[in-house]
Amino acid sequence: MVEKKKAPAAKAGKAKAKAAGKAPARKAPAHKAPARPAPRKKAKPAREKAEPKRAPGHAKKERPAPVVHSAAEGAVAIVDGDNRKLSEHSLRPEVFAVAVNEHLLYEAVKQYRANARRGTHMTKNRALVSGSGRKPWRQKGTGRARVGDIRTPLWRHGGTVFGPTPRDYSYSMPKKARIAALRSALTRRYNDGGLRVVDRFGIEQPKTKVLKSLLDRLGVEGKTLLVEHQPDRALLLSGRNIPGLKVVDSTQINVYDVLDRPNLVVSQEALDKLEEQLTP
């Protein structure tokens, strides 16, 4: 005989309750405790901003603060042709002891270089390039791309599209800004120790050797700007064959020449004229 399998106790209880007409009791759902909020993470301390990495040899250079000399300190020795001290000249602080304005120096140099450009650059467009203007083949029926001119910019030996044309690069700068930039340039040259004042140059004949020996006695080497009030022909001819030397009139001195040459040799008369025209 085949034995009947006994039903599990739970199922047997349900069957008895059903037979008695009672619905099986349901278990009350278990109430879960409310979940605790996750603990807040501690805020990380703010990181200090690291300086950008620089390539080797390109370390950040600290800009030196402008050196402003007082009227008592602003004195320069006046020497003769043999570099012997004759007297002292008190420089005007309005000209040689101002705060150096870097932006004005930049603008003055940029204007000088722009005014020196010739602006003769030019390329030929399709109207100016040499060659025929005929249509190489008919518009339709050849299977090739349509072309109206053999000097189109798309072709070899064709014109240039939007190429450079001659133009004038010069522009003006306000007079007050130019004067202020020149004061800053002279102040920087004085602070660097590149200013030398000579009572007179004494070049009577155009002799390069005489002027070169004068500069050697003054201890001037390298690029030099020599300033004289109304320089005569002998001085101009003597200095034009010395490499790195430029002779200018005191009324034609500019910021670019002062900054480009570390040595500034001025005659006493030219210094007086400079201070007179640059004093506000």
Short mmCIF file of C-alpha atoms in Angstrom, two decimals:
data_model
loop_
_atom_site.label_atom_id
_atom_site.label_comp_id
_atom_site.label_asym_id
_atom_site.label_seq_id
_atom_site.Cartn_x
_atom_site.Cartn_y
_atom_site.Cartn_z
CA MET A 1 0.00 0.00 0.00
CA VAL A 2 1.14 3.51 -0.78
CA GLU A 3 1.51 5.64 2.30
CA LYS A 4 0.10 9.15 2.17
CA LYS A 5 2.51 11.95 2.79
CA LYS A 6 1.74 14.01 5.83
CA ALA A 7 1.10 17.67 5.21
CA PRO A 8 3.25 20.14 7.07
CA ALA A 9 1.91 21.40 10.39
CA ALA A 10 1.24 24.90 9.06
CA LYS A 11 -0.76 23.64 6.14
CA ALA A 12 -2.65 21.21 8.41
CA GLY A 13 -3.64 24.05 10.73
CA LYS A 14 -4.94 26.10 7.82
CA ALA A 15 -6.96 23.17 6.56
CA LYS A 16 -8.59 22.59 9.98
CA ALA A 17 -9.46 26.27 10.35
CA LYS A 18 -11.00 26.30 6.88
CA ALA A 19 -13.05 23.24 7.67
CA ALA A 20 -14.34 24.89 10.86
CA GLY A 21 -15.38 28.00 8.85
CA LYS A 22 -12.74 30.26 10.28
CA ALA A 23 -10.32 32.27 8.17
CA PRO A 24 -6.70 31.64 8.94
CA ALA A 25 -5.17 34.28 11.19
CA ARG A 26 -2.71 36.56 9.49
CA LYS A 27 0.47 37.60 11.10
CA ALA A 28 0.80 41.28 11.83
CA PRO A 29 3.51 42.88 9.73
CA ALA A 30 6.62 43.51 11.69
CA HIS A 31 7.31 47.23 12.06
CA LYS A 32 10.86 48.05 11.23
CA ALA A 33 12.65 50.66 13.23
CA PRO A 34 13.30 53.87 11.26
CA ALA A 35 16.70 53.85 9.67
CA ARG A 36 19.19 56.13 11.31
CA PRO A 37 20.60 58.85 9.10
CA ALA A 38 24.07 58.15 7.87
CA PRO A 39 26.69 60.09 9.81
CA ARG A 40 28.01 63.13 8.00
CA LYS A 41 31.47 62.88 6.69
CA LYS A 42 33.94 65.26 8.16
CA ALA A 43 34.73 68.07 5.78
CA LYS A 44 38.21 67.87 4.39
CA PRO A 45 40.39 70.85 5.06
CA ALA A 46 40.69 73.16 2.07
CA ARG A 47 43.77 72.53 0.04
CA GLU A 48 46.15 75.33 -0.52
CA LYS A 49 46.35 76.32 -4.13
CA ALA A 50 49.61 75.11 -5.50
CA GLU A 51 51.54 77.42 -7.77
CA PRO A 52 51.53 76.35 -11.42
CA LYS A 53 54.47 74.26 -12.40
CA ARG A 54 57.04 76.11 -14.43
CA ALA A 55 59.51 74.74 -16.85
CA PRO A 56 63.09 74.58 -15.58
CA GLY A 57 64.87 77.84 -16.13
CA HIS A 58 61.61 79.83 -16.07
CA ALA A 59 61.34 80.60 -12.38
CA LYS A 60 58.99 83.37 -11.36
CA LYS A 61 60.83 86.66 -11.15
CA GLU A 62 59.86 89.09 -8.45
CA ARG A 63 59.31 92.55 -9.87
CA PRO A 64 61.51 94.99 -7.98
CA ALA A 65 59.78 97.92 -6.36
CA PRO A 66 60.49 101.25 -8.05
CA VAL A 67 63.32 103.13 -6.38
CA VAL A 68 62.44 106.74 -5.78
CA HIS A 69 65.34 109.00 -4.90
CA SER A 70 64.90 112.08 -2.84
CA ALA A 71 66.09 115.47 -4.01
CA ALA A 72 69.14 115.22 -1.75
CA GLU A 73 70.12 111.83 -3.17
CA GLY A 74 69.49 112.84 -6.78
CA ALA A 75 72.92 114.25 -7.56
CA VAL A 76 75.24 113.24 -10.38
CA ALA A 77 78.92 114.06 -10.87
CA ILE A 78 79.99 116.18 -13.81
CA VAL A 79 83.31 115.02 -15.25
CA ASP A 80 85.62 116.24 -17.96
CA GLY A 81 87.03 114.32 -20.91
CA ASP A 82 89.59 112.59 -18.65
CA ASN A 83 86.88 111.39 -16.22
CA ARG A 84 87.96 113.84 -13.51
CA LYS A 85 85.18 115.14 -11.30
CA LEU A 86 84.55 118.84 -11.73
CA SER A 87 81.35 119.42 -9.77
CA GLU A 88 77.99 117.91 -8.87
CA HIS A 89 74.64 118.55 -10.43
CA SER A 90 71.42 118.17 -8.44
CA LEU A 91 68.93 116.35 -10.63
CA ARG A 92 65.34 117.47 -10.60
CA PRO A 93 63.20 114.84 -8.85
CA GLU A 94 60.31 115.57 -11.23
CA VAL A 95 62.41 114.10 -14.07
CA PHE A 96 64.88 111.62 -12.57
CA ALA A 97 63.07 110.47 -9.40
CA VAL A 98 59.57 109.50 -10.46
CA ALA A 99 57.80 106.17 -9.96
CA VAL A 100 58.53 104.01 -13.00
CA ASN A 101 55.32 103.33 -14.93
CA GLU A 102 55.81 99.98 -16.69
CA HIS A 103 52.66 100.28 -18.77
CA LEU A 104 53.62 103.68 -20.16
CA LEU A 105 57.06 102.33 -21.08
CA TYR A 106 55.41 99.43 -22.91
CA GLU A 107 53.06 101.74 -24.81
CA ALA A 108 55.87 104.11 -25.80
CA VAL A 109 58.10 101.30 -27.08
CA LYS A 110 55.21 99.73 -28.98
CA GLN A 111 54.37 103.05 -30.63
CA TYR A 112 58.00 103.66 -31.60
CA ARG A 113 58.34 100.24 -33.20
CA ALA A 114 55.00 100.56 -34.99
CA ASN A 115 55.92 103.95 -36.44
CA ALA A 116 59.18 102.50 -37.74
CA ARG A 117 57.39 99.87 -39.83
CA ARG A 118 57.34 100.51 -43.57
CA GLY A 119 54.12 98.62 -44.21
CA THR A 120 54.98 97.74 -47.83
CA HIS A 121 53.88 94.10 -47.59
CA MET A 122 51.58 92.99 -50.39
CA THR A 123 50.38 89.90 -52.21
CA LYS A 124 48.58 89.69 -55.56
CA ASN A 125 44.93 88.76 -55.70
CA ARG A 126 43.25 87.11 -58.69
CA ALA A 127 42.90 90.49 -60.41
CA LEU A 128 46.61 91.34 -60.16
CA VAL A 129 48.29 87.99 -60.73
CA SER A 130 49.85 87.43 -64.15
CA GLY A 131 47.96 85.13 -66.52
CA SER A 132 45.03 84.87 -68.86
CA GLY A 133 41.45 85.43 -67.78
CA ARG A 134 39.90 83.03 -70.27
CA LYS A 135 37.61 80.18 -69.33
CA PRO A 136 39.62 76.93 -69.74
CA TRP A 137 36.70 74.76 -70.94
CA ARG A 138 32.98 74.99 -71.46
CA GLN A 139 30.62 74.99 -68.52
CA LYS A 140 28.88 71.65 -69.17
CA GLY A 141 29.50 68.39 -70.92
CA THR A 142 33.14 67.68 -70.06
CA GLY A 143 32.57 65.87 -66.76
CA ARG A 144 35.04 68.15 -65.04
CA ALA A 145 34.39 70.77 -62.40
CA ARG A 146 33.20 74.13 -63.65
CA VAL A 147 35.94 76.78 -63.81
CA GLY A 148 35.65 80.36 -64.93
CA ASP A 149 39.25 81.54 -64.64
CA ILE A 150 42.65 79.86 -64.67
CA ARG A 151 43.95 82.28 -62.03
CA THR A 152 41.41 81.39 -59.37
CA PRO A 153 42.88 81.10 -55.86
CA LEU A 154 42.07 77.39 -55.91
CA TRP A 155 44.54 76.77 -58.71
CA ARG A 156 48.30 76.68 -58.84
CA HIS A 157 49.75 80.10 -59.70
CA GLY A 158 46.42 81.62 -58.72
CA GLY A 159 45.79 84.74 -56.69
CA THR A 160 45.89 85.05 -52.91
CA VAL A 161 42.69 85.40 -50.91
CA PHE A 162 42.67 88.17 -48.28
CA GLY A 163 46.44 88.61 -48.43
CA PRO A 164 48.31 91.51 -46.82
CA THR A 165 48.08 94.91 -48.45
CA PRO A 166 50.18 98.05 -47.91
CA ARG A 167 49.09 99.96 -44.83
CA ASP A 168 50.29 102.60 -42.41
CA TYR A 169 51.05 101.24 -38.93
CA SER A 170 51.90 104.56 -37.32
CA TYR A 171 49.70 106.06 -34.63
CA SER A 172 49.98 108.90 -32.16
CA MET A 173 50.33 108.91 -28.40
CA PRO A 174 49.13 111.66 -26.06
CA LYS A 175 51.81 114.24 -25.36
CA LYS A 176 51.47 113.95 -21.58
CA ALA A 177 51.82 110.17 -21.81
CA ARG A 178 54.95 110.48 -23.96
CA ILE A 179 56.58 112.90 -21.53
CA ALA A 180 55.66 110.74 -18.53
CA ALA A 181 57.10 107.66 -20.28
CA LEU A 182 60.36 109.52 -20.98
CA ARG A 183 60.60 110.54 -17.32
CA SER A 184 60.14 106.90 -16.30
CA ALA A 185 62.84 105.79 -18.74
CA LEU A 186 65.33 108.40 -17.49
CA THR A 187 64.56 107.47 -13.88
CA ARG A 188 65.22 103.82 -14.59
CA ARG A 189 68.50 104.59 -16.31
CA TYR A 190 69.59 106.77 -13.37
CA ASN A 191 68.59 104.09 -10.84
CA ASP A 192 70.60 101.50 -12.78
CA GLY A 193 73.70 103.68 -12.60
CA GLY A 194 73.95 104.17 -16.34
CA LEU A 195 73.82 107.99 -16.38
CA ARG A 196 77.06 109.91 -16.96
CA VAL A 197 77.34 113.67 -17.41
CA VAL A 198 80.25 115.30 -19.24
CA ASP A 199 80.89 119.02 -19.24
CA ARG A 200 81.60 118.99 -23.01
CA PHE A 201 82.70 116.40 -25.55
CA GLY A 202 85.26 118.59 -27.28
CA ILE A 203 85.21 116.87 -30.69
CA GLU A 204 86.55 119.49 -33.06
CA GLN A 205 87.29 117.26 -36.05
CA PRO A 206 85.45 114.12 -37.23
CA LYS A 207 87.75 111.51 -35.67
CA THR A 208 86.29 108.20 -34.54
CA LYS A 209 89.45 107.40 -32.58
CA VAL A 210 89.12 110.56 -30.47
CA LEU A 211 85.51 109.83 -29.49
CA LYS A 212 86.29 106.15 -28.83
CA SER A 213 89.14 107.07 -26.49
CA LEU A 214 86.83 109.50 -24.67
CA LEU A 215 84.28 106.73 -24.07
CA ASP A 216 87.03 104.39 -22.88
CA ARG A 217 88.20 106.93 -20.31
CA LEU A 218 84.63 107.29 -19.08
CA GLY A 219 84.43 103.53 -18.63
CA VAL A 220 81.60 103.13 -21.13
CA GLU A 221 81.29 99.75 -22.84
CA GLY A 222 78.60 98.31 -25.05
CA LYS A 223 75.54 100.03 -26.42
CA THR A 224 75.55 103.73 -25.59
CA LEU A 225 73.25 106.68 -26.18
CA LEU A 226 75.14 109.96 -26.46
CA VAL A 227 72.96 113.05 -26.03
CA GLU A 228 74.12 116.53 -27.02
CA HIS A 229 72.22 119.76 -27.53
CA GLN A 230 72.43 120.52 -31.26
CA PRO A 231 75.34 118.15 -32.03
CA ASP A 232 77.71 119.44 -34.68
CA ARG A 233 78.82 117.59 -37.80
CA ALA A 234 82.14 116.51 -36.27
CA LEU A 235 80.44 114.69 -33.39
CA LEU A 236 77.89 113.01 -35.66
CA LEU A 237 80.53 111.76 -38.09
CA SER A 238 82.82 110.60 -35.28
CA GLY A 239 80.14 108.47 -33.63
CA ARG A 240 78.45 106.81 -36.58
CA ASN A 241 81.28 104.30 -37.10
CA ILE A 242 81.34 103.04 -33.48
CA PRO A 243 79.24 99.87 -33.06
CA GLY A 244 76.35 100.30 -30.62
CA LEU A 245 76.73 104.09 -30.32
CA LYS A 246 73.96 106.49 -31.27
CA VAL A 247 74.27 110.27 -31.15
CA VAL A 248 70.99 112.20 -30.78
CA ASP A 249 69.88 115.73 -30.10
CA SER A 250 68.40 116.47 -26.69
CA THR A 251 65.11 117.41 -28.39
CA GLN A 252 64.91 114.06 -30.23
CA ILE A 253 65.57 111.64 -27.38
CA ASN A 254 62.95 108.89 -27.10
CA VAL A 255 62.00 106.10 -24.70
CA TYR A 256 63.11 103.27 -26.98
CA ASP A 257 66.68 104.53 -27.33
CA VAL A 258 67.00 105.12 -23.57
CA LEU A 259 65.78 101.62 -22.68
CA ASP A 260 67.63 99.89 -25.50
CA ARG A 261 71.05 101.20 -24.44
CA PRO A 262 72.28 100.66 -20.88
CA ASN A 263 74.70 103.62 -21.05
CA LEU A 264 73.45 107.20 -21.23
CA VAL A 265 76.16 109.84 -21.72
CA VAL A 266 74.83 113.41 -21.63
CA SER A 267 76.55 116.74 -21.90
CA GLN A 268 75.86 119.34 -19.23
CA GLU A 269 74.06 121.61 -21.69
CA ALA A 270 71.88 118.75 -22.95
CA LEU A 271 71.02 117.77 -19.37
CA ASP A 272 69.84 121.29 -18.61
CA LYS A 273 67.68 121.30 -21.74
CA LEU A 274 66.21 117.89 -20.87
CA GLU A 275 65.23 118.98 -17.37
CA GLU A 276 63.79 122.21 -18.72
CA GLN A 277 61.52 120.53 -21.28
CA LEU A 278 60.47 117.59 -19.06
CA THR A 279 59.72 119.47 -15.84
CA PRO A 280 55.94 119.78 -15.40
#
